[in-house]
Coordinates of C-alpha atoms in Angstrom, one line a residue:
M1 CA -147.1 -146.0 -165.1
S2 CA -145.6 -148.4 -167.6
Q3 CA -142.8 -150.7 -166.6
V4 CA -140.1 -150.6 -169.2
I5 CA -136.5 -151.6 -169.3
N6 CA -135.2 -150.0 -172.6
S7 CA -135.5 -146.4 -171.3
N8 CA -134.6 -145.6 -167.7
I9 CA -135.9 -142.1 -167.5
A10 CA -135.2 -141.8 -163.8
S11 CA -131.6 -142.6 -164.4
L12 CA -131.3 -140.1 -167.2
T13 CA -132.8 -137.4 -165.0
A14 CA -130.5 -138.2 -162.2
Q15 CA -127.5 -138.1 -164.6
R16 CA -128.6 -134.7 -165.9
N17 CA -129.0 -133.2 -162.4
L18 CA -125.7 -134.8 -161.4
N19 CA -123.9 -133.2 -164.3
S20 CA -125.4 -129.8 -163.5
S21 CA -124.4 -129.9 -159.9
Q22 CA -120.9 -131.1 -161.1
S23 CA -120.6 -128.0 -163.4
S24 CA -121.8 -125.8 -160.6
L25 CA -119.2 -127.4 -158.3
N26 CA -116.5 -126.9 -160.8
T27 CA -117.4 -123.2 -161.2
S28 CA -117.3 -122.6 -157.5
L29 CA -114.0 -124.4 -157.1
E30 CA -112.6 -122.3 -160.0
R31 CA -113.8 -119.0 -158.6
L32 CA -112.7 -119.9 -155.1
S33 CA -109.3 -121.0 -156.2
S34 CA -108.7 -118.0 -158.6
G35 CA -110.5 -115.4 -156.6
L36 CA -112.2 -114.2 -159.8
R37 CA -115.9 -114.3 -160.6
I38 CA -115.0 -114.0 -164.3
N39 CA -112.4 -116.5 -165.4
S40 CA -113.4 -116.7 -169.0
A41 CA -115.7 -114.9 -171.4
K42 CA -118.4 -117.5 -170.8
D43 CA -118.6 -116.4 -167.2
D44 CA -119.8 -112.9 -168.2
A45 CA -119.0 -111.7 -171.7
A46 CA -119.9 -108.0 -171.1
G47 CA -118.4 -108.0 -167.7
L48 CA -115.1 -109.3 -169.1
A49 CA -115.0 -106.6 -171.8
I50 CA -115.6 -103.9 -169.2
S51 CA -113.1 -105.2 -166.7
E52 CA -110.5 -105.6 -169.4
R53 CA -110.8 -102.0 -170.4
M54 CA -110.5 -101.0 -166.8
S55 CA -107.4 -103.2 -166.5
T56 CA -105.9 -101.3 -169.4
Q57 CA -106.6 -98.0 -167.7
I58 CA -105.3 -99.2 -164.3
R59 CA -102.1 -100.5 -165.7
G60 CA -101.5 -97.3 -167.7
L61 CA -102.2 -95.1 -164.7
N62 CA -99.8 -97.1 -162.6
Q63 CA -97.1 -96.7 -165.2
A64 CA -97.9 -93.0 -165.5
N65 CA -97.5 -92.7 -161.8
R66 CA -94.0 -94.2 -162.1
N67 CA -93.3 -91.8 -165.0
A68 CA -94.2 -88.8 -162.9
N69 CA -92.0 -90.1 -160.1
D70 CA -89.1 -90.3 -162.6
G71 CA -89.9 -86.8 -163.7
I72 CA -89.6 -85.5 -160.2
S73 CA -86.2 -87.2 -160.0
L74 CA -85.1 -85.5 -163.2
T75 CA -86.2 -82.1 -162.1
Q76 CA -84.6 -82.5 -158.7
T77 CA -81.3 -83.4 -160.4
A78 CA -81.5 -80.3 -162.7
E79 CA -82.6 -78.0 -159.9
G80 CA -79.8 -79.2 -157.6
A81 CA -77.3 -78.3 -160.3
L82 CA -78.9 -74.9 -160.9
T83 CA -78.5 -74.3 -157.2
E84 CA -74.8 -74.6 -157.5
I85 CA -74.8 -72.4 -160.6
G86 CA -76.7 -69.8 -158.7
N87 CA -74.2 -70.0 -155.8
N88 CA -71.3 -69.4 -158.2
L89 CA -73.1 -66.4 -159.7
Q90 CA -73.8 -65.0 -156.3
R91 CA -70.1 -65.2 -155.6
I92 CA -69.3 -63.5 -158.9
R93 CA -71.6 -60.7 -158.0
E94 CA -70.0 -60.4 -154.6
L95 CA -66.6 -60.1 -156.3
S96 CA -68.0 -57.5 -158.8
V97 CA -69.2 -55.4 -156.0
Q98 CA -65.8 -55.6 -154.4
A99 CA -64.0 -54.8 -157.6
S100 CA -66.2 -51.7 -158.1
N101 CA -64.7 -50.1 -155.0
A102 CA -62.1 -47.5 -155.8
T103 CA -59.8 -48.9 -153.0
N104 CA -58.8 -51.7 -155.3
T105 CA -55.6 -51.6 -157.3
A106 CA -55.1 -53.1 -160.7
S107 CA -53.4 -56.1 -159.2
D108 CA -56.3 -56.5 -156.7
R109 CA -58.8 -56.6 -159.5
A110 CA -56.6 -59.0 -161.4
A111 CA -56.8 -61.4 -158.4
L112 CA -60.5 -61.0 -158.2
Q113 CA -60.7 -61.7 -161.9
A114 CA -58.8 -64.9 -161.4
E115 CA -61.5 -66.2 -159.0
V116 CA -64.2 -65.0 -161.4
T117 CA -62.6 -67.0 -164.2
Q118 CA -62.6 -70.1 -162.1
L119 CA -66.2 -69.6 -161.1
T120 CA -67.4 -69.2 -164.7
S121 CA -65.4 -72.3 -165.7
E122 CA -67.2 -74.2 -163.0
I123 CA -70.6 -72.9 -164.2
Q124 CA -69.7 -74.1 -167.7
R125 CA -68.7 -77.5 -166.3
V126 CA -71.9 -78.0 -164.4
A127 CA -73.9 -76.9 -167.4
T128 CA -72.3 -79.4 -169.7
Q129 CA -71.9 -82.4 -167.4
T130 CA -75.2 -82.5 -165.4
Q131 CA -76.9 -85.6 -166.6
F132 CA -80.0 -87.8 -165.9
N133 CA -80.1 -91.3 -167.4
G134 CA -77.2 -90.3 -169.7
M135 CA -78.9 -87.2 -171.0
N136 CA -77.5 -83.7 -170.5
L137 CA -80.0 -81.4 -168.8
L138 CA -78.5 -77.9 -168.8
D139 CA -76.5 -77.5 -172.0
G140 CA -79.5 -76.7 -174.2
S141 CA -79.7 -80.1 -175.8
F142 CA -82.5 -81.3 -173.6
G143 CA -84.8 -78.4 -174.6
T144 CA -88.6 -79.0 -174.3
F145 CA -89.5 -82.4 -172.9
N146 CA -92.8 -84.2 -172.3
L147 CA -93.7 -86.4 -169.3
Q148 CA -96.3 -89.0 -170.0
V149 CA -98.5 -88.7 -167.0
G150 CA -101.7 -90.3 -168.3
A151 CA -102.9 -93.7 -169.4
N152 CA -103.8 -92.5 -172.9
A153 CA -102.0 -90.7 -175.8
N154 CA -101.3 -87.0 -175.5
Q155 CA -101.8 -87.0 -171.7
T156 CA -98.5 -85.3 -171.0
I157 CA -97.0 -82.4 -169.1
S158 CA -94.6 -80.3 -171.1
A159 CA -91.6 -78.5 -169.6
S160 CA -88.3 -77.2 -170.8
S161 CA -84.7 -76.8 -169.6
G162 CA -82.7 -73.9 -170.8
N163 CA -79.1 -73.5 -171.9
F164 CA -76.9 -72.6 -169.1
Q165 CA -73.6 -72.7 -170.8
T166 CA -71.8 -69.5 -170.0
N167 CA -71.9 -68.2 -173.6
S168 CA -75.7 -68.6 -173.8
F169 CA -77.3 -66.8 -170.9
G170 CA -76.9 -63.4 -169.3
N171 CA -78.2 -59.9 -169.9
Y172 CA -80.0 -58.9 -173.1
R173 CA -79.5 -55.2 -173.6
I174 CA -80.4 -52.4 -176.0
G175 CA -78.6 -49.1 -175.2
G176 CA -76.3 -48.5 -172.3
L177 CA -73.4 -46.8 -173.9
A178 CA -74.7 -44.4 -176.5
A179 CA -75.8 -40.8 -175.8
F180 CA -78.3 -38.7 -177.8
T181 CA -79.5 -35.2 -178.3
S182 CA -83.1 -34.2 -178.4
G183 CA -83.0 -33.2 -182.0
G184 CA -81.8 -36.5 -183.2
V185 CA -78.5 -38.0 -184.0
G186 CA -75.6 -35.6 -184.8
D187 CA -77.9 -32.6 -184.8
L188 CA -75.4 -30.0 -183.4
V189 CA -75.4 -26.7 -185.2
A190 CA -74.1 -23.3 -184.4
G191 CA -76.1 -20.2 -183.8
T192 CA -75.9 -16.5 -182.9
I193 CA -76.3 -15.1 -179.4
G194 CA -76.5 -11.4 -178.5
A195 CA -73.8 -10.0 -176.2
N196 CA -72.0 -6.8 -175.4
S197 CA -68.5 -6.2 -176.6
N198 CA -67.0 -7.9 -173.6
A199 CA -69.1 -11.0 -173.8
I200 CA -67.2 -14.1 -174.6
G201 CA -68.9 -17.3 -175.8
N202 CA -67.1 -20.1 -174.0
A203 CA -65.3 -22.9 -175.7
V204 CA -67.4 -25.6 -174.2
L205 CA -67.0 -29.2 -175.3
V206 CA -70.1 -31.3 -174.9
S207 CA -70.0 -35.0 -175.4
G208 CA -71.7 -38.2 -174.5
T209 CA -70.1 -41.4 -173.3
T210 CA -68.3 -43.4 -175.9
G211 CA -69.5 -46.5 -177.6
D212 CA -71.8 -47.5 -180.4
T213 CA -74.5 -49.6 -178.8
S214 CA -78.0 -49.0 -179.8
G215 CA -80.1 -47.0 -177.3
V216 CA -83.3 -45.1 -176.9
N217 CA -83.4 -41.3 -177.1
G218 CA -85.7 -38.9 -175.3
A219 CA -87.7 -37.9 -178.3
A220 CA -88.8 -34.4 -179.3
A221 CA -92.0 -35.7 -180.9
A222 CA -94.7 -37.9 -179.4
G223 CA -94.7 -41.4 -180.5
D224 CA -94.7 -45.1 -179.5
F225 CA -92.7 -48.2 -180.0
R226 CA -93.3 -51.9 -179.4
I227 CA -91.3 -54.3 -177.2
S228 CA -91.6 -57.9 -178.3
T229 CA -90.7 -60.8 -176.0
S230 CA -91.5 -64.5 -175.8
S231 CA -94.4 -63.4 -173.6
G232 CA -96.0 -61.2 -176.3
N233 CA -96.0 -57.7 -177.6
F234 CA -96.1 -54.6 -175.4
D235 CA -96.7 -51.1 -176.8
V236 CA -95.1 -48.1 -175.1
Y237 CA -96.4 -44.5 -175.6
Y238 CA -94.7 -41.2 -174.7
R239 CA -95.6 -37.6 -175.0
A240 CA -93.9 -35.0 -177.2
G241 CA -90.7 -33.8 -175.6
A242 CA -90.6 -36.7 -173.2
S243 CA -87.4 -37.0 -171.2
A244 CA -85.4 -40.3 -171.0
A245 CA -86.7 -40.7 -167.5
E246 CA -90.3 -40.5 -168.7
I247 CA -89.7 -43.0 -171.5
A248 CA -88.0 -45.4 -169.0
S249 CA -91.0 -45.0 -166.7
S250 CA -93.4 -45.8 -169.6
I251 CA -91.5 -48.9 -170.5
N252 CA -91.4 -50.2 -167.0
K253 CA -95.2 -49.7 -166.6
A254 CA -95.8 -51.7 -169.8
G255 CA -95.1 -54.9 -167.8
S256 CA -93.1 -56.6 -170.6
G257 CA -90.4 -58.0 -168.4
V258 CA -87.9 -55.6 -169.9
N259 CA -86.4 -53.2 -167.3
A260 CA -85.6 -49.7 -168.4
S261 CA -83.1 -47.4 -166.7
A262 CA -82.4 -43.8 -167.6
T263 CA -79.2 -41.8 -167.1
T264 CA -77.9 -38.5 -168.5
E265 CA -74.1 -37.9 -168.8
V266 CA -72.6 -34.8 -170.4
V267 CA -68.9 -34.0 -170.5
L268 CA -67.9 -30.4 -170.4
G269 CA -64.5 -29.2 -171.5
A270 CA -62.7 -27.0 -174.0
A271 CA -60.9 -27.9 -177.2
T272 CA -57.2 -27.2 -177.4
G273 CA -56.1 -27.9 -180.9
S274 CA -56.7 -31.6 -181.4
G275 CA -57.1 -32.2 -177.6
A276 CA -60.2 -32.0 -175.5
G277 CA -59.6 -30.3 -172.2
F278 CA -59.8 -26.9 -170.4
L279 CA -57.5 -24.2 -171.7
Q280 CA -54.9 -22.6 -169.5
N281 CA -55.3 -19.2 -167.9
T282 CA -58.9 -19.0 -169.0
T283 CA -62.1 -18.2 -167.1
Y284 CA -65.1 -20.4 -167.9
S285 CA -68.7 -19.7 -167.0
F286 CA -71.8 -21.5 -168.0
A287 CA -75.2 -22.4 -166.6
I288 CA -77.1 -25.6 -166.5
S289 CA -80.9 -26.0 -166.2
T290 CA -83.3 -29.0 -165.8
D291 CA -86.3 -26.9 -166.8
Y292 CA -87.6 -25.8 -170.2
S293 CA -88.1 -22.2 -168.9
D294 CA -86.5 -19.1 -170.4
P295 CA -82.7 -19.5 -170.3
T296 CA -82.2 -15.8 -169.8
N297 CA -83.2 -16.5 -166.2
A298 CA -80.0 -18.5 -165.6
N299 CA -78.6 -15.9 -163.2
T300 CA -81.9 -15.3 -161.3
V301 CA -83.3 -17.0 -158.3
D302 CA -84.8 -19.8 -160.4
P303 CA -83.8 -22.8 -158.3
K304 CA -83.5 -25.1 -161.4
F305 CA -80.6 -23.1 -162.8
T306 CA -77.1 -23.0 -161.5
T307 CA -74.2 -20.9 -162.9
I308 CA -70.7 -22.2 -162.6
S309 CA -67.5 -20.2 -163.1
F310 CA -64.0 -21.2 -162.6
K311 CA -60.5 -20.3 -163.9
T312 CA -57.7 -22.6 -165.0
G313 CA -54.1 -21.7 -165.2
G314 CA -50.7 -22.1 -163.6
A315 CA -49.3 -24.8 -165.9
D316 CA -47.5 -24.7 -169.1
D317 CA -49.2 -27.7 -170.6
A318 CA -53.0 -28.0 -170.7
S319 CA -52.7 -31.7 -169.9
D320 CA -51.3 -30.7 -166.5
V321 CA -54.6 -29.1 -165.5
D322 CA -56.1 -31.6 -163.1
S323 CA -59.1 -31.7 -160.9
G324 CA -57.2 -31.6 -157.7
N325 CA -55.6 -28.3 -158.5
Y326 CA -57.8 -26.4 -160.8
L327 CA -61.2 -28.0 -161.3
S328 CA -62.1 -28.9 -157.8
T329 CA -63.8 -25.6 -157.2
A330 CA -66.0 -25.9 -160.2
I331 CA -66.9 -29.5 -159.4
K332 CA -67.8 -28.5 -155.8
A333 CA -70.0 -25.8 -157.1
F334 CA -71.8 -28.2 -159.4
N335 CA -72.3 -30.7 -156.6
D336 CA -73.4 -28.1 -154.1
A337 CA -76.2 -27.3 -156.6
S338 CA -77.0 -31.0 -157.2
A339 CA -80.0 -30.8 -154.9
K340 CA -81.6 -28.2 -157.3
T341 CA -80.4 -29.7 -160.6
G342 CA -80.3 -33.4 -159.8
F343 CA -76.8 -33.6 -161.5
T344 CA -73.5 -34.5 -159.9
A345 CA -70.1 -33.6 -161.3
E346 CA -66.8 -35.4 -161.4
A347 CA -63.4 -34.8 -163.1
V348 CA -62.6 -37.1 -166.0
Q349 CA -59.5 -37.4 -168.0
T350 CA -59.8 -37.7 -171.8
E351 CA -57.7 -40.1 -173.9
D352 CA -55.5 -37.0 -174.8
G353 CA -54.6 -36.6 -171.2
Y354 CA -56.7 -33.5 -170.7
W355 CA -59.2 -33.0 -167.9
A356 CA -62.9 -32.2 -168.3
I357 CA -66.1 -32.3 -166.1
K358 CA -68.7 -35.0 -166.4
L359 CA -72.2 -34.2 -165.3
S360 CA -74.4 -37.2 -164.4
N361 CA -78.0 -37.8 -163.5
T362 CA -79.1 -41.3 -162.7
N363 CA -82.8 -40.6 -163.4
G364 CA -82.3 -39.6 -167.0
N365 CA -83.5 -36.0 -166.6
D366 CA -82.9 -33.5 -169.4
L367 CA -80.0 -31.1 -169.1
R368 CA -79.5 -27.7 -170.8
I369 CA -76.1 -26.1 -171.2
L370 CA -76.0 -22.3 -171.7
N371 CA -73.1 -20.0 -172.6
N372 CA -73.2 -17.2 -170.1
S373 CA -69.7 -15.9 -169.6
Y374 CA -68.7 -12.3 -169.0
D375 CA -65.2 -10.9 -168.8
N376 CA -65.6 -7.6 -167.0
T377 CA -62.1 -6.5 -167.6
G378 CA -62.8 -6.4 -171.3
A379 CA -59.8 -8.6 -172.1
A380 CA -60.2 -11.0 -174.9
I381 CA -59.2 -14.6 -174.3
G382 CA -58.3 -15.1 -177.9
I383 CA -60.1 -18.4 -178.6
T384 CA -59.9 -19.1 -182.3
V385 CA -62.1 -21.2 -184.5
S386 CA -59.6 -24.0 -184.4
D387 CA -59.9 -24.1 -180.7
I388 CA -63.6 -24.6 -180.7
A389 CA -65.1 -28.1 -180.9
V390 CA -68.2 -30.0 -180.1
L391 CA -67.9 -33.7 -179.6
D392 CA -70.8 -35.6 -181.0
G393 CA -71.8 -38.0 -178.3
D394 CA -73.5 -40.4 -180.8
T395 CA -70.6 -41.1 -183.1
G396 CA -67.6 -40.0 -181.1
T397 CA -66.4 -37.7 -183.8
T398 CA -65.4 -34.0 -183.4
D399 CA -66.9 -31.3 -185.5
S400 CA -65.6 -27.7 -185.5
L401 CA -68.4 -25.2 -185.2
A402 CA -68.2 -21.4 -184.9
D403 CA -70.4 -18.3 -185.2
T404 CA -70.0 -14.6 -184.6
L405 CA -71.2 -13.0 -181.4
A406 CA -73.6 -10.1 -182.2
G407 CA -71.9 -6.8 -181.2
G408 CA -68.6 -8.4 -180.0
G409 CA -67.1 -9.8 -183.1
L410 CA -65.5 -12.6 -181.1
D411 CA -65.4 -16.2 -182.3
A412 CA -67.4 -18.5 -180.1
T413 CA -69.7 -21.5 -180.0
T414 CA -73.2 -21.8 -178.9
G415 CA -75.8 -24.5 -178.4
V416 CA -77.7 -26.7 -180.8
W417 CA -80.6 -24.2 -181.2
T418 CA -80.2 -21.2 -183.5
N419 CA -82.1 -18.9 -181.1
G420 CA -79.3 -19.0 -178.6
N421 CA -81.4 -20.6 -175.9
G422 CA -78.8 -23.2 -175.1
A423 CA -78.5 -26.9 -175.9
W424 CA -80.8 -29.5 -174.4
Y425 CA -79.2 -32.9 -173.9
T426 CA -81.5 -35.8 -173.2
G427 CA -80.6 -38.9 -171.4
K428 CA -80.1 -42.4 -172.6
V429 CA -82.5 -45.3 -171.8
T430 CA -81.0 -48.7 -171.3
L431 CA -83.2 -51.7 -171.8
D432 CA -82.2 -54.9 -169.9
S433 CA -83.9 -58.3 -169.7
A434 CA -82.9 -61.8 -168.9
Q435 CA -84.8 -63.0 -172.0
S436 CA -84.3 -62.1 -175.6
F437 CA -86.4 -59.2 -176.9
S438 CA -86.6 -56.6 -179.7
V439 CA -88.0 -53.1 -180.1
T440 CA -89.8 -51.8 -183.1
T441 CA -90.2 -48.1 -183.7
A442 CA -91.6 -45.9 -186.4
V443 CA -89.9 -42.8 -185.1
A444 CA -86.4 -42.3 -186.7
D445 CA -84.9 -40.1 -183.9
V446 CA -85.7 -42.4 -181.1
F447 CA -82.9 -45.0 -181.8
Q448 CA -79.3 -45.0 -182.7
D449 CA -78.3 -48.0 -184.8
A450 CA -75.4 -49.9 -183.4
A451 CA -74.6 -51.4 -186.8
T452 CA -74.1 -48.0 -188.3
P453 CA -73.2 -45.6 -185.5
G454 CA -74.2 -42.0 -186.0
T455 CA -77.4 -42.9 -187.9
A456 CA -81.0 -43.3 -186.8
A457 CA -83.7 -45.1 -188.5
A458 CA -87.1 -46.5 -187.8
G459 CA -87.2 -50.3 -187.7
T460 CA -86.7 -53.2 -185.4
Y461 CA -83.8 -53.4 -183.0
G462 CA -82.8 -56.7 -181.4
A463 CA -81.3 -56.9 -177.9
Q464 CA -77.7 -58.0 -177.8
L465 CA -76.7 -60.7 -175.4
Q466 CA -74.0 -59.9 -172.8
A467 CA -73.2 -63.5 -171.9
T468 CA -72.0 -64.8 -168.6
N469 CA -68.6 -65.8 -170.0
A470 CA -68.0 -62.1 -170.7
V471 CA -67.9 -61.1 -167.0
D472 CA -64.9 -59.0 -166.2
V473 CA -64.0 -57.2 -163.0
T474 CA -60.6 -55.8 -164.0
S475 CA -61.9 -52.2 -164.0
Y476 CA -64.7 -50.2 -162.5
D477 CA -66.8 -50.0 -165.7
A478 CA -66.3 -53.6 -166.4
A479 CA -67.3 -54.6 -162.8
Q480 CA -70.4 -52.4 -163.2
R481 CA -71.4 -54.2 -166.4
T482 CA -70.7 -57.5 -164.8
L483 CA -73.3 -56.7 -162.1
S484 CA -76.0 -56.2 -164.7
I485 CA -74.9 -59.4 -166.5
V486 CA -74.9 -61.5 -163.3
D487 CA -78.2 -60.0 -162.1
A488 CA -79.8 -61.1 -165.4
A489 CA -78.1 -64.5 -165.2
L490 CA -79.4 -65.0 -161.7
S491 CA -82.8 -64.0 -162.8
T492 CA -82.6 -66.7 -165.5
V493 CA -81.4 -69.3 -163.1
N494 CA -83.9 -68.4 -160.5
S495 CA -86.7 -68.5 -163.0
Q496 CA -85.7 -71.9 -164.2
R497 CA -85.4 -73.2 -160.7
A498 CA -88.8 -71.8 -159.9
N499 CA -90.2 -73.6 -163.0
F500 CA -88.6 -76.9 -161.9
G501 CA -89.9 -76.4 -158.4
A502 CA -93.4 -75.7 -159.7
L503 CA -93.1 -78.8 -162.0
Q504 CA -92.1 -80.9 -159.0
N505 CA -95.2 -79.8 -157.1
R506 CA -97.4 -80.3 -160.1
L507 CA -96.0 -83.8 -160.6
E508 CA -96.6 -84.7 -156.9
S509 CA -100.2 -83.5 -157.4
T510 CA -100.4 -85.5 -160.6
M511 CA -99.2 -88.6 -158.8
S512 CA -101.8 -88.2 -156.1
N513 CA -104.5 -87.9 -158.7
L514 CA -103.2 -90.9 -160.6
Q515 CA -103.1 -93.0 -157.5
S516 CA -106.6 -92.0 -156.6
T517 CA -108.0 -92.7 -160.0
S518 CA -106.2 -96.1 -160.1
E519 CA -107.7 -96.9 -156.7
N520 CA -111.2 -96.1 -157.8
L521 CA -110.9 -97.9 -161.0
S522 CA -109.5 -101.0 -159.2
A523 CA -112.5 -100.9 -156.9
S524 CA -114.9 -100.7 -159.8
R525 CA -113.1 -103.6 -161.6
S526 CA -113.2 -105.7 -158.4
R527 CA -116.9 -105.3 -158.1
I528 CA -117.3 -106.6 -161.7
R529 CA -114.6 -109.4 -161.8
D530 CA -113.6 -110.5 -158.4
A531 CA -115.3 -113.5 -156.7
D532 CA -117.5 -113.0 -153.6
F533 CA -116.1 -115.7 -151.3
A534 CA -119.1 -115.8 -149.0
A535 CA -121.5 -116.4 -151.9
E536 CA -119.2 -118.8 -153.7
S537 CA -118.6 -120.8 -150.4
A538 CA -122.3 -121.2 -150.1
N539 CA -122.6 -122.3 -153.7
L540 CA -119.7 -124.8 -153.2
T541 CA -121.5 -126.3 -150.2
R542 CA -124.8 -126.6 -152.2
S543 CA -123.0 -128.1 -155.1
Q544 CA -121.2 -130.7 -152.9
I545 CA -124.5 -131.7 -151.3
L546 CA -126.2 -132.0 -154.7
Q547 CA -123.3 -134.1 -155.9
Q548 CA -123.6 -136.5 -153.1
A549 CA -127.3 -136.7 -153.4
G550 CA -127.1 -137.0 -157.1
V551 CA -124.8 -139.9 -156.9
A552 CA -127.0 -141.7 -154.4
M553 CA -130.1 -141.0 -156.5
L554 CA -128.4 -142.2 -159.7
A555 CA -127.6 -145.4 -158.0
Q556 CA -131.2 -145.9 -157.0
A557 CA -132.5 -145.0 -160.5
N558 CA -130.2 -147.5 -162.0
Q559 CA -131.8 -150.3 -159.8
L560 CA -135.3 -149.5 -160.9
P561 CA -135.3 -151.8 -164.0
N562 CA -134.6 -154.8 -161.7
N563 CA -138.2 -154.6 -160.5
V564 CA -139.4 -156.0 -163.8
L565 CA -137.7 -159.4 -162.9
S566 CA -140.2 -160.0 -160.2
L567 CA -142.9 -160.1 -162.8
L568 CA -141.1 -162.9 -164.6
R569 CA -140.8 -165.3 -161.7

């Protein structure tokens, strides 16, 4: 090997190895001091890119977890306020039940109404002042909201908060106050019945309850209509001649969320001039039936018919005829037959001060009224055309109708059918729901139009809101309406509370999933980016030894050119 002094190759080699061990030592020191295997892109370019993407996901998931936790806090705030609204509604309902009792005087009901007013005011206050982070939750302004529960765009949970101001929720209703006849609206016509010379067609007043709200009629022809809600469309079908009870049953089976109830109410009385009550010193007799069989069997053993006869009299003024003195016998006879007919009777006083009999059936069964009076003495009662009236239950107007009895020549009224088989009166169907809905029909005689009372037309009918701020317990009827309003309002509140409760459970599940995902991603990132201290400690020791050895060898290599001096001596 040549001895040279210009190039110390051994020293250069020692220097190179010393630099390498120094770099390795620096890397080990950096990794051990930072705890990271990758401290810059030069350590592992691909690993850095992967770990950074994972860091993005992890940080997003952790923030989403906090978002979900805030969402739980929001729903808990809203649900707590709804709990108090529900408690107030429960109290209003309790007061409505109390006010419905006949033992309460007007002043008692006024006192109950005072508390109801305070409770509705408190509901309004809670609805308008419940806030979270400065935002109103229950006044309708919050509406649909999104909770960001993921690390990426559009990873949200949507929910909504309703409007619980007292003028915005309650019972949506179609029907309830209007009454209908099976032939359609206002289809009352006179006819001729056969009778002997002593037969007297009774002056019988038939009316429905007052009011002009839309309602569903027991239809004479088969058909269908559609109920539309936020949940979808629901078709209801019914057979020809279906009673209100059958139509209500079909609606309830449709599963639309709209509840149908059927009732039948018919008021019986006689017209006295412009008044509507029973005449003095007059015998009345008529039969009722709940079966479409031959009405000539009214006086037979057919259990579905009952014949009622009673006499009024003893007072100078027809308005003095009251149920306690003169109608109680007839009412008792009706009620004794209620097991057969399904109808109960009660005395009602008209606006004119006269008394009449109201027949009611809570199932919406059809009712037939038949004239069937006989005066065996042959004495004419002397009812004139001006005394005869039939009150149209749909429009609340009175129409004078008369015809001549065959053989007797006495003026009398009969039913709506010209064959003398009596008048069928179908019930009314009331549609109630806590959510807004509409009904579309193609059959004209199924609905009465509230906007133009006394008319019927095919089309779409929207439910009218009976809001919570309209609750009233100052009368029996008002208290009964309040019950339906409060029941629907409670349904709305309970539904919203259930939604909030379900949302809380979902958010808790979401948080658990977010935490699990974040944990697994953190473990994956750690395996890529974090330093292995055992391995790095070994590398550090190796690098330190190499550094010490490298320094020593470099010193030896630097002394090698001195050997050439021995050749010059």
